[in-house]
Structures are given as C-alpha cells and as structure tokens.
Amino acid sequence: MHFTCFTTGSEHVRWIDLISRLCRLEAGKMLGLRCAAGDLCGGGRLHRGLHHMQKVFVSSQSRPVSLFAPLPAAPRPRPPLQTQGCFFSRGQGSSGSSAKLKLRTRLLVTVLFGGGLMATWWFVHLEKQQKLRQQRVEQLQKVALGQGNFSLLDHRGKHRTKQDFLGSWVLLYFGFTHCPDICPDELEKLSAVVSTLDQDTSLPQIQPLFITVDPERDDVPALAQYVKDFHPRIIGLTGTSEEVTNAGRDYRVYARAGPKDEDGDYIVDHTTLIYLISPDGLFLDYYNRAKTQEQITENVRKHIKTYVRL
C-alpha cells in the first residue's frame, strides 16, 4: 500500500530554497545534504528526507534552528571607506606637497631678490666712498695743509712724532704759555668741545694737542705746568726753534715775537685757529675765534659721522 504526496509549485520552490540555505550554512555537511536532496526527488519520501535533514542540521548546531524561518535579508554592500579614505589622504598629501613647494619657491625668490638688492646697495656704497676719497685727496692737494710731519717733545719729556697720533681724531692749537687771554680762551673752548664729545659713547675719543710757538720760554716744565688747567688728555709739545717752526709751517701758522719790554717779556703774534686732524693724519677743517663751542662740537661730530678713511 502506498500513497502519493502532491505539492504545489510554490511549495516546491520553498523547499528548494530551504535546501539551498542549508547548503550555504553547512558546507561541511554536503554529503548529508545530497542524500536529503535525493530523498526529495522521490515523491513519497519527501517527509523522511526533510526529517533526516533536520536531524543533521540540529546535531551540528549549538541551538535549534527552525527550518521554516524566513531567510535573512542579504547584507547591503558597504562603501569602500578605507579606499575612499586613502584616496582623500593621497589628495591632501599631494596638496600639502604642492603648498610646500610653492613656499620654498617663494622663499628662494625672496632670498635671491634681497641678495641682489644688498649687492647693489653695497656696490653703490663702495662707489660713493671711492668718490669721497678722491674728492678729499683733490682738496688736500690743493690746500697742501698739514701733510708734513713733526718731531717734538711732549710736556713729560717724551719724544713725539705725527705718526704717534695716526688713527686718532686730533684737535690742534698753536699758542704760547705767556699769552694773556686769547690762548687760554681758545684752549678752554677746545677742552669743552672734547669733554662734550666724550659724553657721546658712539664717538671715538678726540686727542687735544697744544704746540707752542714760543720754544724759548715754553720748555718741558713750563708746558707741564700750563696744560694742567685744561683737559686732562691734552698734550703740550715743544722743541727747538727750528722744529717748532717746521711744525707750524705745515699748517701755515704765522708766528712772530714782538718787542721785549723792560722785564724782557714779549707777546707773540700768531695764527689763532683750532685745526681738526683726521685719523689718517690729514687736515680736515679749522675753526677761528668766531666759532662757538657748540658750533665746533656739532661740526666735529658731523665730520666723524661722515668720515671715510683713505
């Protein structure tokens, strides 16, 4: 006795889906699934095949699974986040590299441009200095003043020449110790100028010098006593009549002794100028009695600031 099991088309499709699901979930149980599928092919053995398949499936799981549960929805594909991240990262890196390259290029152009400006300025500066030197040499050649040398004794008895004062700014005055008023006044003015300029630490020290035009009376002791009343750095110079005359001639100094009185005293008529000597030992400027202390100070300061050594 036998019976035939009839299934509709939809049920048959459902069973096929279940079989496919079991095949995917239990790839390791392929042999059992194939046997169950063979039982399904026989119409009367459908329930036995399903029963056998359920036993196989349940025995391999830790918890029972319903054969008639709805199939899970297929997972949606995720966007390739990591790939996109890498793409954006590569784009940002490329942009950063381009920005760095542009910055380096700008810096290089700035440095080259600045270097060119500095080189141009330095060239113009050197050319200007050369012109100033040439102009000063031409002026000194025309004047021919203070270009000689001297060899004298200072107020301490030390031998001095013009070379001893090279490299220093010098304010020089010719006079004599028995001068009643003009020489002391001019030496006080000279000392005040030097003291004022000493207060400006940006300026070099100025050396004050006093050369006598009366060597007969102004010996070393007389000079030592006389210069005490003026600037502490002042140096008095004397020598023989010939040495003193030669020193004055280089600066076109006029000096002539007047007649002696009953006591043998006399006045020396002489040039009353203060001379400014540059560090290269050449005459630079002069100041007569009409120049005030302030005027001389500012003029000397200007010469020092604009001085270009030969």
XYZ file of C-alpha atoms in Angstrom:
310
model
C 0.000 0.000 0.000
C 1.377 3.335 -0.892
C 0.342 6.977 -1.131
C 1.410 9.818 -3.260
C 2.286 13.278 -1.892
C 1.310 16.140 -4.057
C 2.950 19.532 -3.762
C 2.084 22.745 -5.354
C 4.543 24.788 -7.388
C 5.099 27.408 -4.647
C 5.782 24.764 -2.033
C 8.259 23.117 -4.301
C 10.125 26.397 -4.726
C 10.159 26.923 -0.964
C 11.690 23.521 -0.400
C 14.364 24.222 -2.968
C 15.209 27.497 -1.199
C 15.472 25.727 2.124
C 17.799 23.196 0.630
C 19.987 25.970 -0.782
C 20.046 27.706 2.593
C 21.131 24.542 4.338
C 23.833 24.053 1.744
C 25.247 27.507 2.408
C 25.111 27.192 6.200
C 26.582 23.723 6.370
C 29.190 23.421 3.673
C 30.904 20.727 5.747
C 27.766 18.553 5.671
C 27.477 18.350 1.902
C 27.188 14.581 1.862
C 24.166 14.547 4.144
C 22.516 17.323 2.183
C 22.959 15.465 -1.065
C 21.305 12.401 0.434
C 18.419 14.507 1.657
C 18.056 16.062 -1.769
C 17.900 12.575 -3.278
C 15.058 11.643 -0.946
C 13.216 14.753 -2.039
C 13.332 13.594 -5.632
C 11.098 10.637 -4.720
C 7.584 11.940 -4.202
C 6.637 9.539 -1.299
C 9.915 10.046 0.574
C 9.637 13.824 0.940
C 8.858 13.898 4.685
C 11.550 11.310 5.525
C 14.131 13.382 3.641
C 13.153 16.530 5.453
C 13.199 14.772 8.795
C 16.700 13.434 8.087
C 17.921 16.870 7.017
C 16.591 18.474 10.203
C 18.389 15.908 12.354
C 21.668 16.504 10.553
C 21.356 20.255 10.845
C 20.292 20.283 14.524
C 23.072 17.913 15.541
C 25.690 20.267 14.119
C 24.412 23.446 15.870
C 24.542 24.508 19.486
C 20.947 25.661 19.362
C 17.943 24.560 17.218
C 17.157 26.409 14.068
C 13.725 26.419 12.517
C 13.631 25.126 9.016
C 10.688 27.278 8.195
C 12.152 30.602 9.468
C 12.301 33.327 6.873
C 15.557 33.686 5.054
C 17.746 36.597 6.297
C 17.976 39.573 4.045
C 21.151 39.808 2.069
C 23.558 42.351 3.626
C 23.912 45.598 1.813
C 27.336 46.213 0.318
C 29.348 48.730 2.343
C 31.065 51.558 0.566
C 34.830 51.171 0.322
C 35.508 53.586 3.204
C 39.132 52.676 3.562
C 39.672 53.029 -0.151
C 37.937 56.404 -0.133
C 39.973 57.465 2.891
C 43.138 56.505 1.125
C 42.012 58.455 -1.900
C 41.303 61.581 0.127
C 44.515 61.129 2.083
C 46.501 60.913 -1.101
C 44.757 64.029 -2.366
C 45.571 66.009 0.808
C 49.185 64.830 0.754
C 49.533 65.926 -2.831
C 48.025 69.320 -1.980
C 50.379 69.710 1.023
C 53.413 68.859 -1.068
C 52.366 71.409 -3.653
C 51.958 74.096 -0.955
C 55.405 73.341 0.481
C 56.926 73.548 -2.981
C 55.287 76.919 -3.576
C 56.505 78.207 -0.178
C 60.069 77.098 -0.880
C 59.947 78.734 -4.281
C 58.744 81.996 -2.782
C 61.430 81.916 -0.110
C 64.100 81.247 -2.711
C 62.880 84.119 -4.874
C 62.780 86.428 -1.828
C 66.318 85.493 -0.792
C 67.661 85.978 -4.309
C 65.864 89.294 -4.679
C 67.076 90.504 -1.272
C 70.613 89.397 -2.050
C 70.506 91.305 -5.307
C 69.351 94.446 -3.524
C 72.088 94.117 -0.902
C 74.751 93.600 -3.560
C 73.520 96.652 -5.463
C 73.485 98.780 -2.300
C 76.982 97.631 -1.353
C 78.311 98.424 -4.818
C 76.777 101.916 -4.730
C 78.117 102.432 -1.206
C 81.663 101.480 -2.213
C 81.475 103.685 -5.279
C 80.306 106.591 -3.128
C 83.146 106.043 -0.669
C 85.643 105.974 -3.505
C 84.316 109.282 -4.814
C 84.554 110.836 -1.348
C 88.146 109.673 -1.016
C 89.034 111.072 -4.407
C 87.389 114.411 -3.639
C 89.202 114.708 -0.321
C 92.565 113.862 -1.868
C 91.998 116.530 -4.528
C 91.044 119.087 -1.891
C 94.090 118.283 0.232
C 96.354 118.518 -2.785
C 95.011 121.991 -3.480
C 95.304 123.100 0.130
C 98.580 121.294 0.857
C 97.905 121.798 4.566
C 99.054 119.574 7.407
C 100.616 116.962 5.152
C 104.058 117.132 6.727
C 105.481 115.510 9.845
C 106.794 116.876 13.126
C 109.223 115.669 15.752
C 108.795 117.320 19.175
C 108.884 116.669 22.936
C 105.712 116.426 24.979
C 105.206 118.031 28.409
C 106.542 114.831 30.037
C 109.754 114.916 28.007
C 108.734 112.066 25.670
C 109.683 112.243 22.004
C 106.597 112.522 19.770
C 106.001 112.469 16.032
C 102.900 112.828 13.929
C 102.761 109.057 13.453
C 102.039 108.662 17.182
C 98.600 110.175 16.637
C 97.596 108.335 13.485
C 94.291 106.567 13.989
C 93.029 109.259 16.390
C 90.963 112.367 15.875
C 93.010 115.414 16.876
C 92.103 118.998 17.745
C 95.299 121.045 17.465
C 96.035 124.570 18.633
C 99.202 126.679 18.285
C 99.898 129.180 21.066
C 102.226 130.029 23.944
C 102.059 129.863 27.710
C 102.568 133.610 28.325
C 99.566 134.540 26.218
C 97.394 136.828 28.364
C 93.900 135.973 27.141
C 93.417 134.597 23.620
C 95.293 131.303 24.061
C 93.662 130.428 27.408
C 90.222 131.222 25.993
C 90.746 129.108 22.896
C 92.215 126.203 24.863
C 89.271 126.303 27.265
C 86.895 126.205 24.295
C 88.838 123.320 22.771
C 88.739 121.427 26.084
C 84.987 121.993 26.401
C 84.422 120.599 22.905
C 86.425 117.469 23.725
C 84.578 116.994 27.038
C 81.198 117.334 25.329
C 82.078 114.815 22.628
C 83.405 112.429 25.282
C 79.853 112.136 26.612
C 78.736 110.581 23.334
C 79.832 106.956 23.687
C 79.165 106.303 20.000
C 82.059 108.594 19.060
C 85.777 107.864 19.357
C 87.896 109.875 21.772
C 89.497 113.044 20.479
C 93.086 113.867 21.338
C 93.707 117.568 22.144
C 97.195 118.901 21.269
C 98.912 122.194 22.081
C 102.074 123.154 20.150
C 103.947 126.163 21.384
C 105.103 128.943 19.075
C 107.465 130.250 21.762
C 110.053 127.487 22.304
C 112.473 129.877 24.042
C 110.263 130.193 27.115
C 107.977 127.156 26.758
C 110.220 124.290 27.745
C 109.015 120.910 29.062
C 108.459 122.025 32.709
C 106.650 125.201 31.603
C 104.309 123.186 29.377
C 103.675 120.615 32.112
C 102.546 123.372 34.459
C 100.451 125.121 31.831
C 98.402 122.194 30.477
C 97.156 121.297 33.973
C 94.482 123.984 33.624
C 92.838 122.353 30.623
C 91.530 118.966 29.512
C 93.239 116.056 31.303
C 94.149 114.387 27.988
C 95.745 117.424 26.425
C 99.375 117.035 25.375
C 101.733 120.003 25.181
C 104.518 119.856 22.566
C 107.735 121.855 22.282
C 111.191 121.572 20.730
C 113.927 123.626 19.195
C 113.116 126.813 17.337
C 113.633 125.041 14.019
C 111.464 122.049 14.972
C 108.645 124.278 16.137
C 108.865 126.444 13.009
C 108.712 123.372 10.752
C 105.669 122.035 12.590
C 103.857 125.373 12.229
C 104.773 125.724 8.567
C 102.911 122.537 7.660
C 99.713 124.208 8.919
C 100.563 127.646 7.553
C 100.812 129.055 11.037
C 102.067 132.587 11.295
C 104.093 133.330 14.444
C 106.255 136.379 15.197
C 107.623 137.606 18.514
C 107.059 141.245 19.381
C 109.490 143.629 21.063
C 110.565 142.942 24.635
C 109.611 145.250 27.463
C 111.766 146.324 30.427
C 111.280 142.980 32.127
C 112.216 141.067 28.978
C 108.621 139.984 28.451
C 107.101 139.952 24.987
C 103.979 138.941 23.099
C 103.968 136.513 20.163
C 101.640 137.396 17.355
C 100.364 134.145 15.823
C 97.557 132.414 13.982
C 94.657 131.647 16.314
C 92.961 128.643 14.730
C 91.860 125.245 16.023
C 92.666 122.514 13.486
C 90.758 119.262 13.083
C 93.032 116.387 12.039
C 91.522 113.137 10.752
C 92.704 109.657 11.818
C 94.735 109.390 8.595
C 96.808 112.365 9.804
C 95.489 114.905 7.302
C 93.968 118.310 7.883
C 90.177 118.192 7.674
C 88.791 121.501 8.959
C 89.600 124.565 11.062
C 87.729 126.877 13.464
C 88.519 130.528 14.107
C 87.768 132.570 17.201
C 84.293 133.466 15.931
C 83.168 129.827 16.168
C 81.379 128.976 19.391
C 81.878 125.815 21.408
C 78.509 124.452 20.229
C 79.266 125.143 16.582
C 82.629 123.437 16.766
C 81.157 120.470 18.622
C 78.448 119.861 16.038
C 80.853 120.314 13.144
C 83.342 117.835 14.587
C 80.531 115.369 15.259
C 79.390 115.666 11.654
C 82.903 115.069 10.344
C 83.263 111.956 12.490
C 79.900 110.555 11.383
C 80.600 111.064 7.686
C 84.291 110.223 7.751
C 85.612 107.724 5.227
C 89.199 106.651 5.816
C 91.606 106.944 2.919
